[in-house]
């Protein structure tokens, strides 16, 4: 008899936590003015599972950065003209939970823009009726992510969240 059978059974049922879908500490760098986006923190914050590969998440984050950077281009130029070398130099004393307020808002905006892209592109082309119902739910989620990204951008630039036009 080789070894302890009870020990072999215990070892067979030993459950190890899964490896993260993105390497530990892996971030998508921006241009240096805005902060980097940590992939695993985004996964945790938005409950993005391992079905989304690191490569897909990175591309979605880059898309989110492009979108939000474009939306903030005029605001950023004005802050640079005021002398800010990066985002943390804009309202540097405004903190939330020990973190720079505007950095938190930027990260939220990028995360939500990236999550919206993932939700829009994650539909199964061979979906059954149940699969199509899930796809409709994902579309609603994508719309919610877009709304949350827009809210974060508006909070950064200091405008209201509701646009009303009289006819």
Short mmCIF file of N, CA and C in Angstrom, two decimals:
data_model
loop_
_atom_site.label_atom_id
_atom_site.label_comp_id
_atom_site.label_asym_id
_atom_site.label_seq_id
_atom_site.Cartn_x
_atom_site.Cartn_y
_atom_site.Cartn_z
N UNK A 1 0.84 -1.18 0.00
CA UNK A 1 0.00 0.00 0.00
C UNK A 1 0.88 1.25 0.00
N UNK A 2 0.70 2.10 -0.98
CA UNK A 2 1.50 3.31 -1.12
C UNK A 2 0.81 4.47 -0.44
N UNK A 3 1.24 4.91 0.65
CA UNK A 3 0.68 6.09 1.27
C UNK A 3 -0.62 5.84 2.00
N UNK A 4 -1.19 6.90 2.48
CA UNK A 4 -2.40 6.87 3.28
C UNK A 4 -3.60 7.15 2.39
N UNK A 5 -4.54 6.16 2.20
CA UNK A 5 -5.71 6.40 1.33
C UNK A 5 -6.59 7.54 1.83
N UNK A 6 -6.72 7.70 3.13
CA UNK A 6 -7.54 8.79 3.68
C UNK A 6 -6.92 10.14 3.29
N UNK A 7 -5.62 10.24 3.38
CA UNK A 7 -4.91 11.46 3.03
C UNK A 7 -5.08 11.76 1.53
N UNK A 8 -5.03 10.71 0.69
CA UNK A 8 -5.22 10.89 -0.75
C UNK A 8 -6.62 11.40 -1.06
N UNK A 9 -7.62 10.91 -0.34
CA UNK A 9 -9.00 11.39 -0.53
C UNK A 9 -9.12 12.84 -0.10
N UNK A 10 -8.52 13.19 1.04
CA UNK A 10 -8.56 14.57 1.51
C UNK A 10 -7.89 15.50 0.50
N UNK A 11 -6.77 15.08 -0.05
CA UNK A 11 -6.06 15.90 -1.03
C UNK A 11 -6.88 16.06 -2.31
N UNK A 12 -7.65 15.03 -2.69
CA UNK A 12 -8.47 15.11 -3.89
C UNK A 12 -9.56 16.15 -3.76
N UNK A 13 -10.01 16.42 -2.54
CA UNK A 13 -11.09 17.37 -2.32
C UNK A 13 -10.60 18.74 -1.86
N UNK A 14 -9.31 18.91 -1.80
CA UNK A 14 -8.74 20.18 -1.42
C UNK A 14 -9.01 21.18 -2.54
N UNK A 15 -9.75 22.22 -2.22
CA UNK A 15 -10.11 23.22 -3.24
C UNK A 15 -9.21 24.43 -3.10
N UNK A 16 -8.56 24.75 -4.18
CA UNK A 16 -7.74 25.94 -4.21
C UNK A 16 -8.49 27.03 -4.95
N UNK A 17 -8.32 28.28 -4.51
CA UNK A 17 -8.99 29.36 -5.25
C UNK A 17 -8.43 29.45 -6.66
N UNK A 18 -9.26 29.82 -7.63
CA UNK A 18 -8.77 29.91 -9.01
C UNK A 18 -7.77 31.06 -9.14
N UNK A 19 -6.86 30.90 -10.09
CA UNK A 19 -5.95 31.99 -10.39
C UNK A 19 -6.75 33.16 -10.95
N UNK A 20 -6.30 34.38 -10.71
CA UNK A 20 -7.02 35.51 -11.30
C UNK A 20 -6.95 35.43 -12.82
N UNK A 21 -7.98 35.93 -13.47
CA UNK A 21 -8.01 35.90 -14.93
C UNK A 21 -7.02 36.89 -15.52
N UNK A 22 -6.56 37.83 -14.72
CA UNK A 22 -5.52 38.77 -15.13
C UNK A 22 -4.36 38.59 -14.15
N UNK A 23 -3.13 38.75 -14.61
CA UNK A 23 -1.99 38.62 -13.70
C UNK A 23 -2.11 39.58 -12.52
N UNK A 24 -1.68 39.14 -11.36
CA UNK A 24 -1.75 39.96 -10.15
C UNK A 24 -1.03 41.30 -10.37
N UNK A 25 -1.70 42.41 -10.02
CA UNK A 25 -1.10 43.73 -10.16
C UNK A 25 -1.04 44.25 -11.57
N UNK A 26 -1.68 43.57 -12.52
CA UNK A 26 -1.63 43.98 -13.93
C UNK A 26 -2.53 45.20 -14.15
N UNK A 27 -1.96 46.25 -14.72
CA UNK A 27 -2.70 47.48 -14.98
C UNK A 27 -2.54 47.88 -16.44
N UNK A 28 -3.51 48.64 -16.92
CA UNK A 28 -3.43 49.24 -18.25
C UNK A 28 -3.07 50.70 -18.03
N UNK A 29 -1.87 51.04 -18.47
CA UNK A 29 -1.38 52.41 -18.30
C UNK A 29 -2.08 53.33 -19.28
N UNK A 30 -2.26 54.56 -18.85
CA UNK A 30 -2.78 55.58 -19.74
C UNK A 30 -1.62 56.38 -20.32
N UNK A 31 -1.83 57.65 -20.49
CA UNK A 31 -0.79 58.50 -21.07
C UNK A 31 0.06 59.19 -20.01
N UNK A 32 -0.14 58.85 -18.76
CA UNK A 32 0.64 59.46 -17.69
C UNK A 32 -0.08 60.60 -16.99
N UNK A 33 -1.02 61.24 -17.66
CA UNK A 33 -1.76 62.32 -17.02
C UNK A 33 -2.90 61.74 -16.20
N UNK A 34 -3.58 60.75 -16.75
CA UNK A 34 -4.64 60.05 -16.04
C UNK A 34 -4.07 58.77 -15.43
N UNK A 35 -4.68 58.26 -14.36
CA UNK A 35 -4.14 57.07 -13.70
C UNK A 35 -4.35 55.79 -14.50
N UNK A 36 -3.54 54.78 -14.17
CA UNK A 36 -3.66 53.45 -14.77
C UNK A 36 -4.91 52.76 -14.21
N UNK A 37 -5.39 51.75 -14.93
CA UNK A 37 -6.56 50.98 -14.51
C UNK A 37 -6.10 49.57 -14.17
N UNK A 38 -6.27 49.17 -12.93
CA UNK A 38 -5.89 47.83 -12.46
C UNK A 38 -6.96 46.83 -12.91
N UNK A 39 -6.54 45.82 -13.66
CA UNK A 39 -7.49 44.85 -14.22
C UNK A 39 -8.23 44.06 -13.15
N UNK A 40 -7.53 43.55 -12.15
CA UNK A 40 -8.20 42.73 -11.14
C UNK A 40 -9.09 43.56 -10.22
N UNK A 41 -8.70 44.81 -9.95
CA UNK A 41 -9.59 45.67 -9.17
C UNK A 41 -10.87 45.94 -9.96
N UNK A 42 -10.75 46.09 -11.28
CA UNK A 42 -11.95 46.27 -12.10
C UNK A 42 -12.80 45.02 -12.07
N UNK A 43 -12.17 43.85 -12.20
CA UNK A 43 -12.91 42.59 -12.13
C UNK A 43 -13.67 42.48 -10.83
N UNK A 44 -13.01 42.81 -9.72
CA UNK A 44 -13.66 42.72 -8.41
C UNK A 44 -14.80 43.73 -8.29
N UNK A 45 -14.55 44.96 -8.69
CA UNK A 45 -15.54 46.02 -8.54
C UNK A 45 -16.80 45.76 -9.36
N UNK A 46 -16.64 45.20 -10.55
CA UNK A 46 -17.79 45.03 -11.46
C UNK A 46 -18.18 43.56 -11.64
N UNK A 47 -17.61 42.70 -10.83
CA UNK A 47 -17.92 41.27 -10.88
C UNK A 47 -17.77 40.70 -12.29
N UNK A 48 -16.64 41.00 -12.90
CA UNK A 48 -16.34 40.47 -14.23
C UNK A 48 -15.64 39.13 -14.03
N UNK A 49 -16.24 38.09 -14.49
CA UNK A 49 -15.72 36.75 -14.28
C UNK A 49 -14.55 36.41 -15.18
N UNK A 50 -14.09 35.17 -15.02
CA UNK A 50 -12.94 34.69 -15.77
C UNK A 50 -13.27 34.35 -17.21
N UNK A 51 -14.57 34.37 -17.57
CA UNK A 51 -14.94 34.14 -18.97
C UNK A 51 -14.35 35.24 -19.85
N UNK A 52 -14.15 36.42 -19.28
CA UNK A 52 -13.52 37.52 -20.01
C UNK A 52 -12.02 37.36 -19.82
N UNK A 53 -11.33 37.06 -20.90
CA UNK A 53 -9.88 36.87 -20.82
C UNK A 53 -9.19 38.19 -20.51
N UNK A 54 -7.95 38.09 -20.07
CA UNK A 54 -7.18 39.29 -19.81
C UNK A 54 -7.03 40.13 -21.07
N UNK A 55 -6.79 39.47 -22.20
CA UNK A 55 -6.63 40.21 -23.45
C UNK A 55 -7.89 40.99 -23.81
N UNK A 56 -9.06 40.37 -23.65
CA UNK A 56 -10.32 41.08 -23.96
C UNK A 56 -10.55 42.23 -22.98
N UNK A 57 -10.23 42.00 -21.70
CA UNK A 57 -10.41 43.05 -20.71
C UNK A 57 -9.48 44.23 -21.01
N UNK A 58 -8.24 43.94 -21.35
CA UNK A 58 -7.28 45.00 -21.67
C UNK A 58 -7.77 45.83 -22.85
N UNK A 59 -8.25 45.18 -23.89
CA UNK A 59 -8.75 45.92 -25.06
C UNK A 59 -9.97 46.77 -24.70
N UNK A 60 -10.85 46.24 -23.85
CA UNK A 60 -12.03 47.01 -23.43
C UNK A 60 -11.60 48.21 -22.59
N UNK A 61 -10.61 48.02 -21.72
CA UNK A 61 -10.12 49.14 -20.91
C UNK A 61 -9.49 50.20 -21.80
N UNK A 62 -8.70 49.79 -22.78
CA UNK A 62 -8.11 50.76 -23.72
C UNK A 62 -9.21 51.52 -24.45
N UNK A 63 -10.27 50.82 -24.86
CA UNK A 63 -11.40 51.50 -25.49
C UNK A 63 -12.06 52.48 -24.54
N UNK A 64 -12.21 52.09 -23.29
CA UNK A 64 -12.78 52.98 -22.28
C UNK A 64 -11.90 54.21 -22.07
N UNK A 65 -10.59 54.00 -22.02
CA UNK A 65 -9.67 55.13 -21.87
C UNK A 65 -9.79 56.09 -23.05
N UNK A 66 -9.85 55.55 -24.26
CA UNK A 66 -9.98 56.40 -25.44
C UNK A 66 -11.26 57.23 -25.38
N UNK A 67 -12.35 56.57 -25.01
CA UNK A 67 -13.65 57.26 -24.94
C UNK A 67 -13.65 58.36 -23.90
N UNK A 68 -13.22 58.03 -22.69
CA UNK A 68 -13.26 59.00 -21.60
C UNK A 68 -12.23 60.10 -21.81
N UNK A 69 -11.05 59.75 -22.29
CA UNK A 69 -10.04 60.79 -22.56
C UNK A 69 -10.56 61.80 -23.59
N UNK A 70 -11.28 61.30 -24.61
CA UNK A 70 -11.85 62.21 -25.62
C UNK A 70 -12.90 63.11 -24.98
N UNK A 71 -13.74 62.53 -24.12
CA UNK A 71 -14.79 63.32 -23.48
C UNK A 71 -14.22 64.38 -22.54
N UNK A 72 -13.05 64.11 -21.99
CA UNK A 72 -12.44 65.04 -21.04
C UNK A 72 -11.35 65.91 -21.66
N UNK A 73 -11.18 65.85 -22.98
CA UNK A 73 -10.06 66.55 -23.64
C UNK A 73 -10.06 68.05 -23.36
N UNK A 74 -11.19 68.72 -23.53
CA UNK A 74 -11.24 70.18 -23.31
C UNK A 74 -11.02 70.50 -21.83
N UNK A 75 -11.63 69.72 -20.96
CA UNK A 75 -11.47 69.92 -19.51
C UNK A 75 -10.01 69.74 -19.12
N UNK A 76 -9.38 68.70 -19.66
CA UNK A 76 -7.97 68.44 -19.35
C UNK A 76 -7.08 69.58 -19.84
N UNK A 77 -7.33 70.05 -21.05
CA UNK A 77 -6.53 71.16 -21.60
C UNK A 77 -6.62 72.37 -20.69
N UNK A 78 -7.81 72.67 -20.20
CA UNK A 78 -7.98 73.81 -19.29
C UNK A 78 -7.20 73.60 -18.01
N UNK A 79 -7.17 72.37 -17.49
CA UNK A 79 -6.43 72.09 -16.25
C UNK A 79 -4.92 72.16 -16.49
N UNK A 80 -4.48 71.70 -17.65
CA UNK A 80 -3.06 71.80 -17.99
C UNK A 80 -2.65 73.26 -18.14
N UNK A 81 -3.54 74.08 -18.73
CA UNK A 81 -3.27 75.51 -18.88
C UNK A 81 -3.17 76.18 -17.51
N UNK A 82 -3.85 75.61 -16.52
CA UNK A 82 -3.77 76.13 -15.14
C UNK A 82 -2.52 75.63 -14.42
N UNK A 83 -1.75 74.72 -15.06
CA UNK A 83 -0.50 74.26 -14.48
C UNK A 83 -0.49 72.84 -13.94
N UNK A 84 -1.57 72.09 -14.08
CA UNK A 84 -1.61 70.73 -13.56
C UNK A 84 -0.79 69.79 -14.45
N UNK A 85 0.19 69.11 -13.86
CA UNK A 85 1.02 68.17 -14.60
C UNK A 85 0.35 66.82 -14.77
N UNK A 86 -0.60 66.50 -13.89
CA UNK A 86 -1.40 65.28 -14.00
C UNK A 86 -2.69 65.46 -13.21
N UNK A 87 -3.56 64.48 -13.28
CA UNK A 87 -4.88 64.60 -12.66
C UNK A 87 -4.81 64.83 -11.16
N UNK A 88 -3.82 64.23 -10.49
CA UNK A 88 -3.75 64.37 -9.03
C UNK A 88 -3.42 65.79 -8.58
N UNK A 89 -2.97 66.63 -9.50
CA UNK A 89 -2.70 68.03 -9.16
C UNK A 89 -3.93 68.92 -9.30
N UNK A 90 -5.03 68.36 -9.77
CA UNK A 90 -6.28 69.10 -9.85
C UNK A 90 -7.06 68.79 -8.57
N UNK A 91 -7.39 69.81 -7.82
CA UNK A 91 -8.08 69.63 -6.54
C UNK A 91 -7.39 68.57 -5.68
N UNK A 92 -6.11 68.74 -5.40
CA UNK A 92 -5.33 67.69 -4.74
C UNK A 92 -5.77 67.35 -3.32
N UNK A 93 -6.48 68.24 -2.66
CA UNK A 93 -6.87 67.96 -1.27
C UNK A 93 -8.25 67.32 -1.16
N UNK A 94 -8.97 67.21 -2.27
CA UNK A 94 -10.30 66.58 -2.22
C UNK A 94 -10.15 65.07 -2.30
N UNK A 95 -10.36 64.43 -1.16
CA UNK A 95 -10.13 63.00 -1.03
C UNK A 95 -11.42 62.30 -0.60
N UNK A 96 -11.50 61.02 -0.97
CA UNK A 96 -12.59 60.16 -0.52
C UNK A 96 -11.95 58.84 -0.10
N UNK A 97 -12.12 58.49 1.16
CA UNK A 97 -11.53 57.25 1.66
C UNK A 97 -10.02 57.20 1.50
N UNK A 98 -9.37 58.34 1.53
CA UNK A 98 -7.92 58.39 1.37
C UNK A 98 -7.44 58.42 -0.07
N UNK A 99 -8.36 58.40 -1.02
CA UNK A 99 -8.01 58.43 -2.44
C UNK A 99 -8.43 59.75 -3.07
N UNK A 100 -7.66 60.18 -4.04
CA UNK A 100 -7.95 61.42 -4.76
C UNK A 100 -9.30 61.30 -5.47
N UNK A 101 -10.20 62.23 -5.18
CA UNK A 101 -11.58 62.19 -5.68
C UNK A 101 -11.65 62.11 -7.20
N UNK A 102 -10.94 62.97 -7.91
CA UNK A 102 -11.02 62.98 -9.37
C UNK A 102 -10.41 61.72 -9.98
N UNK A 103 -9.39 61.17 -9.36
CA UNK A 103 -8.82 59.91 -9.83
C UNK A 103 -9.84 58.79 -9.71
N UNK A 104 -10.55 58.77 -8.58
CA UNK A 104 -11.61 57.77 -8.41
C UNK A 104 -12.67 57.91 -9.49
N UNK A 105 -13.07 59.13 -9.77
CA UNK A 105 -14.10 59.36 -10.79
C UNK A 105 -13.62 58.94 -12.17
N UNK A 106 -12.36 59.25 -12.49
CA UNK A 106 -11.81 58.84 -13.78
C UNK A 106 -11.80 57.32 -13.91
N UNK A 107 -11.32 56.66 -12.87
CA UNK A 107 -11.27 55.19 -12.89
C UNK A 107 -12.67 54.61 -13.05
N UNK A 108 -13.65 55.17 -12.35
CA UNK A 108 -15.04 54.72 -12.49
C UNK A 108 -15.52 54.91 -13.93
N UNK A 109 -15.25 56.07 -14.50
CA UNK A 109 -15.70 56.35 -15.86
C UNK A 109 -15.11 55.34 -16.84
N UNK A 110 -13.82 55.08 -16.74
CA UNK A 110 -13.17 54.14 -17.65
C UNK A 110 -13.70 52.73 -17.43
N UNK A 111 -13.83 52.32 -16.17
CA UNK A 111 -14.34 50.98 -15.88
C UNK A 111 -15.73 50.78 -16.48
N UNK A 112 -16.61 51.76 -16.28
CA UNK A 112 -17.97 51.62 -16.79
C UNK A 112 -18.01 51.65 -18.32
N UNK A 113 -17.18 52.48 -18.94
CA UNK A 113 -17.13 52.50 -20.41
C UNK A 113 -16.61 51.17 -20.93
N UNK A 114 -15.61 50.61 -20.27
CA UNK A 114 -15.07 49.31 -20.68
C UNK A 114 -16.10 48.21 -20.45
N UNK A 115 -16.80 48.25 -19.32
CA UNK A 115 -17.82 47.23 -19.03
C UNK A 115 -18.96 47.30 -20.03
N UNK A 116 -19.32 48.50 -20.45
CA UNK A 116 -20.38 48.65 -21.46
C UNK A 116 -19.95 48.00 -22.77
N UNK A 117 -18.70 48.21 -23.15
CA UNK A 117 -18.19 47.58 -24.38
C UNK A 117 -18.21 46.06 -24.25
N UNK A 118 -17.77 45.54 -23.12
CA UNK A 118 -17.79 44.09 -22.91
C UNK A 118 -19.22 43.55 -22.97
N UNK A 119 -20.16 44.25 -22.34
CA UNK A 119 -21.55 43.80 -22.32
C UNK A 119 -22.15 43.82 -23.73
N UNK A 120 -21.79 44.83 -24.51
CA UNK A 120 -22.32 44.92 -25.88
C UNK A 120 -21.73 43.86 -26.80
N UNK A 121 -20.48 43.48 -26.57
CA UNK A 121 -19.80 42.56 -27.48
C UNK A 121 -19.84 41.11 -27.03
N UNK A 122 -20.42 40.83 -25.88
CA UNK A 122 -20.35 39.49 -25.30
C UNK A 122 -21.56 38.63 -25.67
N UNK A 123 -22.33 39.02 -26.64
CA UNK A 123 -23.51 38.24 -27.01
C UNK A 123 -23.12 36.99 -27.78
N UNK A 124 -23.84 35.92 -27.54
CA UNK A 124 -23.60 34.65 -28.23
C UNK A 124 -24.42 34.64 -29.52
N UNK A 125 -23.75 34.49 -30.65
CA UNK A 125 -24.44 34.51 -31.93
C UNK A 125 -25.35 33.31 -32.13
N UNK A 126 -25.12 32.23 -31.40
CA UNK A 126 -25.94 31.03 -31.54
C UNK A 126 -26.92 30.91 -30.38
N UNK A 127 -27.36 32.01 -29.85
CA UNK A 127 -28.20 32.01 -28.66
C UNK A 127 -29.57 31.38 -28.92
N UNK A 128 -30.00 30.60 -27.95
CA UNK A 128 -31.36 30.07 -27.97
C UNK A 128 -32.29 31.17 -27.49
N UNK A 129 -33.58 30.85 -27.32
CA UNK A 129 -34.51 31.85 -26.83
C UNK A 129 -34.08 32.34 -25.45
N UNK A 130 -33.66 31.41 -24.57
CA UNK A 130 -33.16 31.81 -23.25
C UNK A 130 -31.91 32.67 -23.39
N UNK A 131 -31.03 32.29 -24.33
CA UNK A 131 -29.82 33.06 -24.56
C UNK A 131 -30.13 34.46 -25.05
N UNK A 132 -31.15 34.59 -25.90
CA UNK A 132 -31.54 35.90 -26.39
C UNK A 132 -32.10 36.76 -25.27
N UNK A 133 -32.85 36.15 -24.36
CA UNK A 133 -33.37 36.89 -23.20
C UNK A 133 -32.21 37.41 -22.35
N UNK A 134 -31.18 36.57 -22.18
CA UNK A 134 -29.99 37.02 -21.44
C UNK A 134 -29.31 38.15 -22.19
N UNK A 135 -29.26 38.08 -23.52
CA UNK A 135 -28.64 39.14 -24.32
C UNK A 135 -29.40 40.45 -24.14
N UNK A 136 -30.73 40.38 -24.08
CA UNK A 136 -31.51 41.59 -23.85
C UNK A 136 -31.18 42.19 -22.49
N UNK A 137 -30.98 41.33 -21.49
CA UNK A 137 -30.59 41.80 -20.16
C UNK A 137 -29.21 42.44 -20.22
N UNK A 138 -28.28 41.85 -20.98
CA UNK A 138 -26.95 42.42 -21.13
C UNK A 138 -27.01 43.79 -21.79
N UNK A 139 -27.93 43.97 -22.74
CA UNK A 139 -28.07 45.27 -23.40
C UNK A 139 -28.48 46.33 -22.38
N UNK A 140 -29.40 45.96 -21.51
CA UNK A 140 -29.80 46.89 -20.46
C UNK A 140 -28.60 47.20 -19.57
N UNK A 141 -27.82 46.20 -19.25
CA UNK A 141 -26.63 46.41 -18.45
C UNK A 141 -25.67 47.34 -19.16
N UNK A 142 -25.48 47.16 -20.45
CA UNK A 142 -24.60 48.03 -21.22
C UNK A 142 -25.09 49.48 -21.15
N UNK A 143 -26.41 49.67 -21.27
CA UNK A 143 -26.97 51.02 -21.17
C UNK A 143 -26.71 51.61 -19.79
N UNK A 144 -26.84 50.79 -18.76
CA UNK A 144 -26.57 51.27 -17.40
C UNK A 144 -25.10 51.64 -17.23
N UNK A 145 -24.22 50.83 -17.77
CA UNK A 145 -22.78 51.15 -17.70
C UNK A 145 -22.48 52.45 -18.42
N UNK A 146 -23.09 52.67 -19.59
CA UNK A 146 -22.89 53.94 -20.31
C UNK A 146 -23.37 55.11 -19.45
N UNK A 147 -24.53 54.96 -18.83
CA UNK A 147 -25.08 56.02 -17.97
C UNK A 147 -24.13 56.32 -16.81
N UNK A 148 -23.62 55.28 -16.17
CA UNK A 148 -22.72 55.47 -15.03
C UNK A 148 -21.40 56.12 -15.47
N UNK A 149 -20.90 55.76 -16.65
CA UNK A 149 -19.69 56.40 -17.17
C UNK A 149 -19.94 57.88 -17.43
N UNK A 150 -21.09 58.18 -18.03
CA UNK A 150 -21.44 59.58 -18.30
C UNK A 150 -21.57 60.37 -17.00
N UNK A 151 -22.18 59.77 -15.98
CA UNK A 151 -22.30 60.44 -14.69
C UNK A 151 -20.93 60.75 -14.09
N UNK A 152 -20.00 59.81 -14.18
CA UNK A 152 -18.66 60.04 -13.64
C UNK A 152 -17.96 61.18 -14.39
N UNK A 153 -18.09 61.21 -15.72
CA UNK A 153 -17.48 62.29 -16.51
C UNK A 153 -18.10 63.62 -16.11
N UNK A 154 -19.41 63.66 -15.98
CA UNK A 154 -20.06 64.93 -15.59
C UNK A 154 -19.66 65.37 -14.19
N UNK A 155 -19.42 64.42 -13.30
CA UNK A 155 -18.94 64.77 -11.96
C UNK A 155 -17.54 65.36 -12.03
N UNK A 156 -16.71 64.84 -12.92
CA UNK A 156 -15.35 65.38 -13.07
C UNK A 156 -15.40 66.81 -13.58
N UNK A 157 -16.16 67.05 -14.63
CA UNK A 157 -16.16 68.39 -15.23
C UNK A 157 -17.08 69.37 -14.51
N UNK A 158 -17.86 68.85 -13.56
CA UNK A 158 -18.68 69.74 -12.73
C UNK A 158 -19.97 70.19 -13.36
N UNK A 159 -20.54 69.38 -14.23
CA UNK A 159 -21.84 69.72 -14.81
C UNK A 159 -22.91 68.80 -14.24
N UNK A 160 -24.15 69.20 -14.44
CA UNK A 160 -25.26 68.39 -13.94
C UNK A 160 -25.37 67.06 -14.67
N UNK A 161 -26.08 66.14 -14.05
CA UNK A 161 -26.26 64.82 -14.63
C UNK A 161 -27.47 64.72 -15.54
N UNK A 162 -28.36 65.71 -15.47
CA UNK A 162 -29.59 65.65 -16.26
C UNK A 162 -29.57 66.79 -17.28
N UNK A 163 -29.80 66.43 -18.52
CA UNK A 163 -29.91 67.43 -19.58
C UNK A 163 -31.37 67.54 -19.99
N UNK A 164 -31.91 68.74 -19.90
CA UNK A 164 -33.31 68.96 -20.25
C UNK A 164 -33.37 70.05 -21.31
N UNK A 165 -34.17 69.80 -22.32
CA UNK A 165 -34.31 70.78 -23.39
C UNK A 165 -35.79 71.09 -23.54
N UNK A 166 -36.11 72.36 -23.54
CA UNK A 166 -37.50 72.77 -23.75
C UNK A 166 -37.80 72.82 -25.23
N UNK A 167 -38.96 72.37 -25.58
CA UNK A 167 -39.36 72.37 -26.99
C UNK A 167 -40.19 73.58 -27.28
#
